[in-house]
N, CA and C of each residue as an Amber inpcrd file, in Angstrom:
protein
   405
 -14.8250000 -20.6670000  -5.7360000 -13.5950000 -19.9120000  -5.7360000
 -12.7960000 -20.3280000  -4.4970000 -11.6340000 -20.9080000  -4.6800000
 -10.8030000 -21.3750000  -3.5680000 -10.1240000 -20.1980000  -2.8750000
 -10.0600000 -20.2810000  -1.5360000  -9.4180000 -19.2560000  -0.7240000
  -8.5230000 -19.9210000   0.3070000  -7.4370000 -19.2250000   0.6700000
  -6.6220000 -19.7280000   1.7550000  -5.9780000 -18.5380000   2.4660000
  -5.7880000 -18.6660000   3.7930000  -5.1420000 -17.5870000   4.5490000
  -3.7280000 -17.3490000   4.0530000  -3.3000000 -16.1030000   4.1390000
  -1.9640000 -15.7400000   3.6780000  -1.4300000 -14.6180000   4.5550000
  -0.1450000 -14.6980000   4.8670000   0.4980000 -13.6580000   5.6510000
   1.8840000 -13.4190000   5.0960000   2.3020000 -12.1650000   5.0780000
   3.6370000 -11.8110000   4.6170000   4.1080000 -10.5980000   5.3910000
   5.3930000 -10.3570000   5.3940000   5.9320000  -9.2170000   6.1200000
   7.3010000  -8.8360000   5.6300000   7.7950000  -7.7280000   6.1630000
   9.1110000  -7.2240000   5.7670000   9.6700000  -6.3450000   6.8810000
  10.9410000  -6.0210000   6.7460000  11.6280000  -5.1240000   7.6680000
  12.2760000  -4.0180000   6.8470000  12.1400000  -2.7770000   7.3220000
  12.7990000  -1.6350000   6.6940000  13.7770000  -1.0580000   7.7080000
  15.0110000  -0.8640000   7.2900000  16.0290000  -0.2380000   8.1290000
  16.4730000   1.0660000   7.4930000  16.3710000   2.1570000   8.2500000
  16.9120000   3.4440000   7.8210000  18.1220000   3.7410000   8.7000000
  19.2330000   3.9820000   8.0740000  20.4560000   4.3290000   8.8030000
  20.5010000   5.8270000   9.0350000  21.3510000   6.2330000   9.9520000
  21.5620000   7.6460000  10.2130000  21.8230000   8.3650000   8.8830000
  21.0600000   9.4070000   8.5950000  21.2100000  10.1640000   7.3520000
  20.2320000   9.7790000   6.2550000  19.6040000   8.6050000   6.3210000
  18.6220000   8.1960000   5.3060000  17.2430000   8.7510000   5.6640000
  16.5540000   9.2870000   4.6480000  15.2380000   9.8750000   4.9060000
  14.0830000   8.9570000   4.5300000  14.2550000   8.0460000   3.5780000
  13.1470000   7.1560000   3.1970000  13.6740000   5.9060000   2.5130000
  12.8100000   4.9060000   2.5130000  13.1590000   3.6530000   1.8470000
  11.8730000   2.8920000   1.5330000  11.8870000   2.2110000   0.3920000
  10.7950000   1.3150000  -0.0050000  11.3330000  -0.1030000  -0.0890000
  10.5150000  -1.0510000   0.3460000  10.8700000  -2.4570000   0.2000000
   9.6690000  -3.2050000  -0.3600000   9.9510000  -4.2610000  -1.1000000
   8.8920000  -5.1410000  -1.5780000   8.5960000  -6.1480000  -0.4760000
   7.3620000  -6.1420000  -0.0090000   6.9410000  -7.0690000   1.0430000
   6.8130000  -8.4680000   0.4660000   6.3230000  -8.5480000  -0.7470000
   6.1400000  -9.8230000  -1.4240000   5.4600000  -9.5990000  -2.7570000
   5.3440000 -10.6670000  -3.5160000   4.6610000 -10.6220000  -4.8080000
   3.4890000 -11.5840000  -4.7640000   2.3350000 -11.1160000  -5.1880000
   1.1360000 -11.9480000  -5.2110000   1.3210000 -13.0200000  -6.2930000
   1.0130000 -14.2760000  -5.9970000   1.1160000 -15.3210000  -7.0280000
   0.3010000 -14.9430000  -8.2690000   0.7580000 -15.4000000  -9.4290000
   0.1290000 -14.9890000 -10.6900000  -1.3030000 -15.4790000 -10.8590000
  -1.6900000 -16.5340000 -10.1840000  -3.0480000 -17.0590000 -10.3390000
  -3.9490000 -16.7480000  -9.1420000  -3.5250000 -15.7740000  -8.3050000
  -4.2670000 -15.4230000  -7.0990000  -4.4540000 -13.9200000  -6.9990000
  -5.4570000 -13.5140000  -6.2480000  -5.6520000 -12.1240000  -5.8450000
  -5.4980000 -12.1090000  -4.3290000  -4.8290000 -11.1040000  -3.7870000
  -4.6330000 -11.0130000  -2.3450000  -5.6250000 -10.0140000  -1.7740000
  -6.5070000 -10.4850000  -0.9020000  -7.4280000  -9.6230000  -0.1710000
  -6.7830000  -9.3420000   1.1800000  -6.2020000  -8.1620000   1.3250000
  -5.5160000  -7.7860000   2.5590000  -6.5820000  -7.3810000   3.5780000
  -6.5350000  -7.9910000   4.7440000  -7.5570000  -7.7530000   5.7680000
  -7.0260000  -7.0460000   7.0110000  -5.7370000  -7.2150000   7.3090000
  -5.2020000  -6.6980000   8.5540000  -3.7310000  -6.3700000   8.3780000
  -3.2530000  -5.3070000   9.0400000  -1.8290000  -5.0120000   9.0050000
  -1.3620000  -4.5990000  10.3880000  -0.0980000  -4.8610000  10.6390000
   0.5170000  -4.4800000  11.9020000   1.8650000  -3.8530000  11.6550000
   2.1760000  -2.8300000  12.4650000   3.4570000  -2.1340000  12.3480000
   4.1100000  -2.0660000  13.7200000   5.3760000  -2.3890000  13.7710000
   6.2060000  -2.1970000  14.9560000   7.4500000  -1.4600000  14.4970000
   7.5470000  -0.1910000  14.8820000   8.6780000   0.6250000  14.4920000
   9.5280000   0.9800000  15.6920000  10.8250000   1.0180000  15.4760000
  11.7660000   1.3710000  16.5360000  12.6510000   2.4800000  16.0020000
  12.6780000   3.6260000  16.7230000  13.4290000   4.7620000  16.2210000
  13.8370000   5.7180000  17.3140000  13.7420000   6.9980000  16.9880000
  14.2170000   8.0590000  17.8660000  13.0300000   8.8460000  18.4380000
  13.1570000   9.3080000  19.6980000  12.0740000  10.0770000  20.3120000
  11.7720000  11.3440000  19.5100000  10.5250000  11.7230000  19.4960000
  10.0700000  12.9560000  18.8350000  10.4660000  13.0180000  17.3660000
  10.5260000  11.8590000  16.7140000  10.8520000  11.8050000  15.2910000
   9.7210000  11.0540000  14.5890000   8.6720000  11.7610000  14.1610000
   7.5500000  11.0840000  13.5120000   7.9880000  10.3530000  12.2510000
   7.3650000   9.1980000  12.0270000   7.6420000   8.3920000  10.8450000
   6.3860000   8.3290000   9.9790000   6.5810000   8.3020000   8.6620000
   5.4850000   8.1340000   7.7030000   5.5510000   6.7110000   7.1860000
   4.3940000   6.0420000   7.1560000   4.3040000   4.6670000   6.6600000
   3.2340000   4.6120000   5.5710000   3.4680000   3.8150000   4.5310000
   2.4660000   3.6170000   3.4930000   2.6410000   2.2450000   2.8500000
   1.5150000   1.6560000   2.4580000   1.4930000   0.4050000   1.7030000
   1.0410000   0.7360000   0.2940000   1.7170000   0.1540000  -0.7030000
   1.3500000   0.3530000  -2.1060000   0.8220000  -0.9830000  -2.6330000
  -0.3590000  -0.9700000  -3.2170000  -0.8980000  -2.1700000  -3.8570000
  -1.4140000  -1.8010000  -5.2410000  -1.3920000  -2.7880000  -6.1310000
  -1.9150000  -2.5950000  -7.4860000  -3.2550000  -3.3020000  -7.5760000
  -4.2840000  -2.5350000  -7.9210000  -5.6370000  -3.0710000  -8.0770000
  -6.1930000  -2.5650000  -9.4030000  -6.6530000  -3.4840000 -10.2310000
  -7.1520000  -3.0710000 -11.5390000  -6.0760000  -2.3640000 -12.3430000
  -4.8420000  -2.8130000 -12.2060000  -3.6710000  -2.2760000 -12.9050000
  -3.3220000  -0.8490000 -12.5020000  -3.8800000  -0.3680000 -11.3980000
  -3.5650000   0.9720000 -10.8980000  -2.9200000   0.8620000  -9.5200000
  -1.7820000   1.5460000  -9.3420000  -1.1090000   1.5220000  -8.0390000
  -1.7810000   2.5260000  -7.1150000  -2.1620000   2.0530000  -5.9360000
  -2.7020000   2.9190000  -4.8940000  -1.7230000   2.9780000  -3.7360000
  -1.5780000   4.1560000  -3.1500000  -0.6910000   4.3510000  -2.0040000
  -1.5660000   4.6820000  -0.8140000  -1.4630000   3.8450000   0.2340000
  -2.3270000   3.9580000   1.3950000  -1.5020000   4.2470000   2.6390000
  -1.5210000   5.5110000   3.1290000  -0.7990000   5.8440000   4.3580000
  -1.3890000   5.1010000   5.5530000  -0.5380000   4.8310000   6.5300000
  -0.9220000   4.1000000   7.7260000  -0.6400000   4.9960000   8.9320000
  -1.6000000   5.0810000   9.8450000  -1.4240000   5.8850000  11.0550000
  -1.2410000   4.9570000  12.2500000  -0.0280000   4.9050000  12.8140000
   0.1660000   4.0590000  13.9870000  -0.6430000   4.5920000  15.1690000
  -1.0500000   3.7060000  16.0580000  -1.9370000   4.1120000  17.1490000
  -1.2220000   4.4470000  18.4470000   0.0720000   4.1370000  18.5520000
   0.7330000   4.4140000  19.8170000   2.2270000   4.5580000  19.7050000
   2.8120000   5.0460000  20.7910000   4.2650000   5.1430000  20.8890000
   4.6470000   5.0220000  22.3540000   5.8760000   4.6140000  22.5940000
   6.3680000   4.4560000  23.9550000   7.8830000   4.5290000  23.9600000
   8.4260000   5.0440000  25.0280000   9.8660000   5.0120000  25.2100000
  10.2650000   3.6240000  25.6810000  11.4330000   3.1560000  25.2240000
  11.9170000   1.8450000  25.6500000  13.3940000   1.9540000  26.0380000
  13.8460000   1.0170000  26.8320000  15.2310000   1.0200000  27.2990000
  16.1370000   0.3290000  26.2860000  16.3070000   0.9610000  25.1470000
  17.1540000   0.4370000  24.0740000  17.9560000   1.6200000  23.5360000
  19.2700000   1.6550000  23.7370000  20.0550000   2.8230000  23.3450000
  19.9830000   3.1780000  21.8600000  19.9780000   2.1830000  20.9830000
  19.9540000   2.4860000  19.5410000  18.5710000   2.9330000  19.0710000
  17.5200000   2.3860000  19.6680000  16.1390000   2.6980000  19.2750000
  15.3280000   3.0260000  20.5390000  15.4750000   4.2210000  21.1060000
  14.8110000   4.5290000  22.3690000  13.3070000   4.7890000  22.2800000
  12.7360000   4.7720000  21.0920000  11.2960000   4.9770000  20.9510000
  10.6780000   3.8480000  20.1280000   9.4700000   3.4310000  20.5210000
   8.7460000   2.4030000  19.7830000   7.4470000   3.0140000  19.2640000
   7.1640000   2.8030000  17.9810000   5.9320000   3.2630000  17.3270000
   5.1990000   2.0210000  16.8510000   3.9300000   1.9010000  17.1890000
   3.2340000   0.6590000  16.8830000   1.7740000   0.9170000  16.5300000
   1.2030000  -0.0600000  15.8570000  -0.2080000   0.0060000  15.5260000
  -0.6060000  -1.1650000  14.6660000  -1.8670000  -1.4830000  14.7450000
  -2.4330000  -2.4930000  13.8650000  -3.8360000  -2.0380000  13.5320000
  -4.2860000  -2.4040000  12.3630000  -5.6210000  -1.9840000  11.9600000
  -6.2030000  -2.9350000  10.9400000  -7.5100000  -3.0140000  10.9850000
  -8.2400000  -3.7720000   9.9840000  -8.3440000  -2.8960000   8.7460000
  -8.0840000  -3.4810000   7.5950000  -8.1350000  -2.7500000   6.3290000
  -8.7890000  -3.6350000   5.2790000  -9.1630000  -3.0370000   4.1760000
  -9.6590000  -3.7950000   3.0290000  -8.9220000  -3.2610000   1.8040000
  -7.9410000  -4.0470000   1.3430000  -7.1910000  -3.7220000   0.1330000
  -7.1490000  -4.9630000  -0.7430000  -7.1130000  -4.7610000  -2.0440000
  -7.0370000  -5.8720000  -2.9830000  -5.8000000  -5.6880000  -3.8450000
  -5.0400000  -6.7550000  -4.0150000  -3.8250000  -6.6970000  -4.8310000
  -3.9600000  -7.6730000  -5.9970000  -3.6700000  -7.1730000  -7.1920000
  -3.7810000  -7.9570000  -8.4220000  -2.8080000  -9.1330000  -8.4530000
  -3.1730000 -10.1710000  -9.2040000  -2.2540000 -11.2920000  -9.4120000
  -0.9290000 -10.8070000  -9.9980000   0.1670000 -11.3340000  -9.4790000
   1.4920000 -11.0000000  -9.9940000   2.0250000  -9.6350000  -9.5890000
   1.2720000  -8.8700000  -8.8120000   1.7250000  -7.5290000  -8.4350000
   2.5720000  -7.5650000  -7.1630000   3.4120000  -6.5470000  -7.0160000
   4.2470000  -6.4090000  -5.8210000   3.4960000  -5.6370000  -4.7480000
   3.6850000  -6.0510000  -3.5090000   3.2180000  -5.3180000  -2.3410000
   4.4220000  -4.5300000  -1.8390000   4.2890000  -3.2200000  -1.7350000
   5.4290000  -2.3660000  -1.4010000   5.1200000  -1.5940000  -0.1160000
   6.1410000  -1.3990000   0.7090000   6.0120000  -0.6700000   1.9630000
   7.0420000   0.4470000   1.9790000   6.6100000   1.6540000   2.3650000
   7.4710000   2.8230000   2.4380000   7.5430000   3.3300000   3.8720000
   8.7380000   3.6860000   4.2850000   8.9500000   4.3870000   5.5530000
   9.7280000   5.6520000   5.2230000   9.2870000   6.7990000   5.7830000
   9.9740000   8.0690000   5.5310000   9.9950000   8.9010000   6.8090000
  10.9510000   9.8130000   6.8660000  11.0640000  10.7190000   8.0120000
  11.7110000  12.0140000   7.5550000  11.4540000  13.0800000   8.2900000
  12.0410000  14.3800000   7.9800000  13.4140000  14.5180000   8.6460000
  13.4820000  14.2140000   9.9390000  14.7390000  14.2870000  10.6930000
  15.4790000  12.9710000  10.5070000  16.6570000  13.0010000   9.9510000
  17.3690000  11.7660000   9.6130000  18.4270000  11.3720000  10.6470000
  18.2940000  11.8910000  11.8600000  19.2460000  11.5660000  12.9210000
  18.9210000  10.2030000  13.5270000  19.9130000   9.3440000  13.6490000
  19.7240000   8.0450000  14.2870000  19.2070000   6.9870000  13.3310000
  19.1180000   5.7790000  13.8540000  18.6570000   4.6340000  13.0750000
  17.1840000   4.3520000  13.3430000  16.5360000   3.7210000  12.3640000
  15.1310000   3.3360000  12.4710000  14.9950000   1.9140000  11.9390000
  14.1680000   1.1220000  12.5920000  13.8550000  -0.2300000  12.1100000
  12.3350000  -0.4100000  12.2370000  11.6910000  -0.7980000  11.1280000
  10.2340000  -0.9590000  11.1200000   9.8760000  -2.3270000  10.5590000
   9.0390000  -3.0460000  11.3050000   8.5050000  -4.3370000  10.8820000
   7.0680000  -4.1280000  10.4490000   6.6750000  -4.7170000   9.3040000
   5.2820000  -4.6870000   8.8660000   4.8410000  -6.1130000   8.5770000
   3.6060000  -6.4030000   8.9390000   2.9920000  -7.6900000   8.6270000
   1.6300000  -7.4350000   8.0050000   1.3440000  -8.1470000   6.9220000
   0.0410000  -8.1070000   6.2600000  -0.5750000  -9.4890000   6.3380000
  -1.8610000  -9.5320000   6.5950000  -2.5690000 -10.8020000   6.6960000
  -3.8670000 -10.6930000   5.9010000  -4.2390000 -11.7700000   5.2530000
  -5.4780000 -11.7580000   4.4770000  -5.7400000 -13.0960000   3.8450000
  -6.3530000 -13.0440000   2.6780000  -6.7680000 -14.2610000   1.9880000
  -6.2950000 -14.2040000   0.5390000  -5.7010000 -15.3120000   0.0730000
  -5.4080000 -15.4730000  -1.3500000  -6.6120000 -16.1240000  -1.9970000
  -7.0970000 -15.5380000  -3.0760000  -8.2950000 -16.0100000  -3.7620000
  -7.9240000 -16.4200000  -5.1800000  -8.3840000 -17.6030000  -5.5940000
  -8.1440000 -18.0500000  -6.9660000  -8.7680000 -17.0770000  -7.9540000
  -8.0470000 -16.8340000  -9.0320000  -8.5640000 -15.9960000 -10.1140000
  -8.8720000 -16.9280000 -11.2680000 -10.1270000 -16.9830000 -11.6540000
 -10.4890000 -17.8860000 -12.7440000 -10.0860000 -17.2680000 -14.0740000
  -9.7920000 -18.1190000 -15.0150000  -9.4460000 -17.6530000 -16.3590000
 -10.6750000 -17.0190000 -16.9910000 -10.4720000 -15.9010000 -17.6610000
 -11.5980000 -15.2320000 -18.3070000 -12.0120000 -15.9670000 -19.5750000
 -13.2850000 -16.2070000 -19.6960000 -13.7850000 -16.8310000 -20.9210000
 -14.0530000 -15.7530000 -21.9510000 -14.3480000 -16.1530000 -23.1730000
 -14.6590000 -15.1820000 -24.2150000 -15.8690000 -14.3470000 -23.8570000
 -16.8260000 -14.9300000 -23.1740000 -18.0440000 -14.2170000 -22.7780000
 -17.7440000 -13.0980000 -21.7800000 -16.6720000 -13.2550000 -20.9700000
 -16.3110000 -12.2420000 -19.9750000 -15.5690000 -11.0580000 -20.5800000
 -15.0420000 -11.2180000 -21.7530000 -14.1920000 -10.1670000 -22.3420000
 -14.9840000  -9.1020000 -23.0200000
């Protein structure tokens, strides 16, 4: 079974007044399965404004939604985004061939702008064609 490293990412921007947004991070090639091994988040927003993050993957034709808990925050000298929320973690997720990888960012307080970067890293694995015996 052939494997190769794979990495993809996306950016989500929430404008003043927006409470949530979903973006497609990427689509798994039709002849591969994506074994997600690691993810990283760098969010820039407003102080004391918690953000919700989740990754959606399709495995076995079922969509799973996996919330992400960032590990830290810090104030920064940036007028538009005075707070930074960050974290990275090892994970084990599997995404079906041809499925979309989706990332959600949400917040309760919609004051100010938010920008969140997500990166996923893992391995693309060849999916062999099913023979009659496998069906």
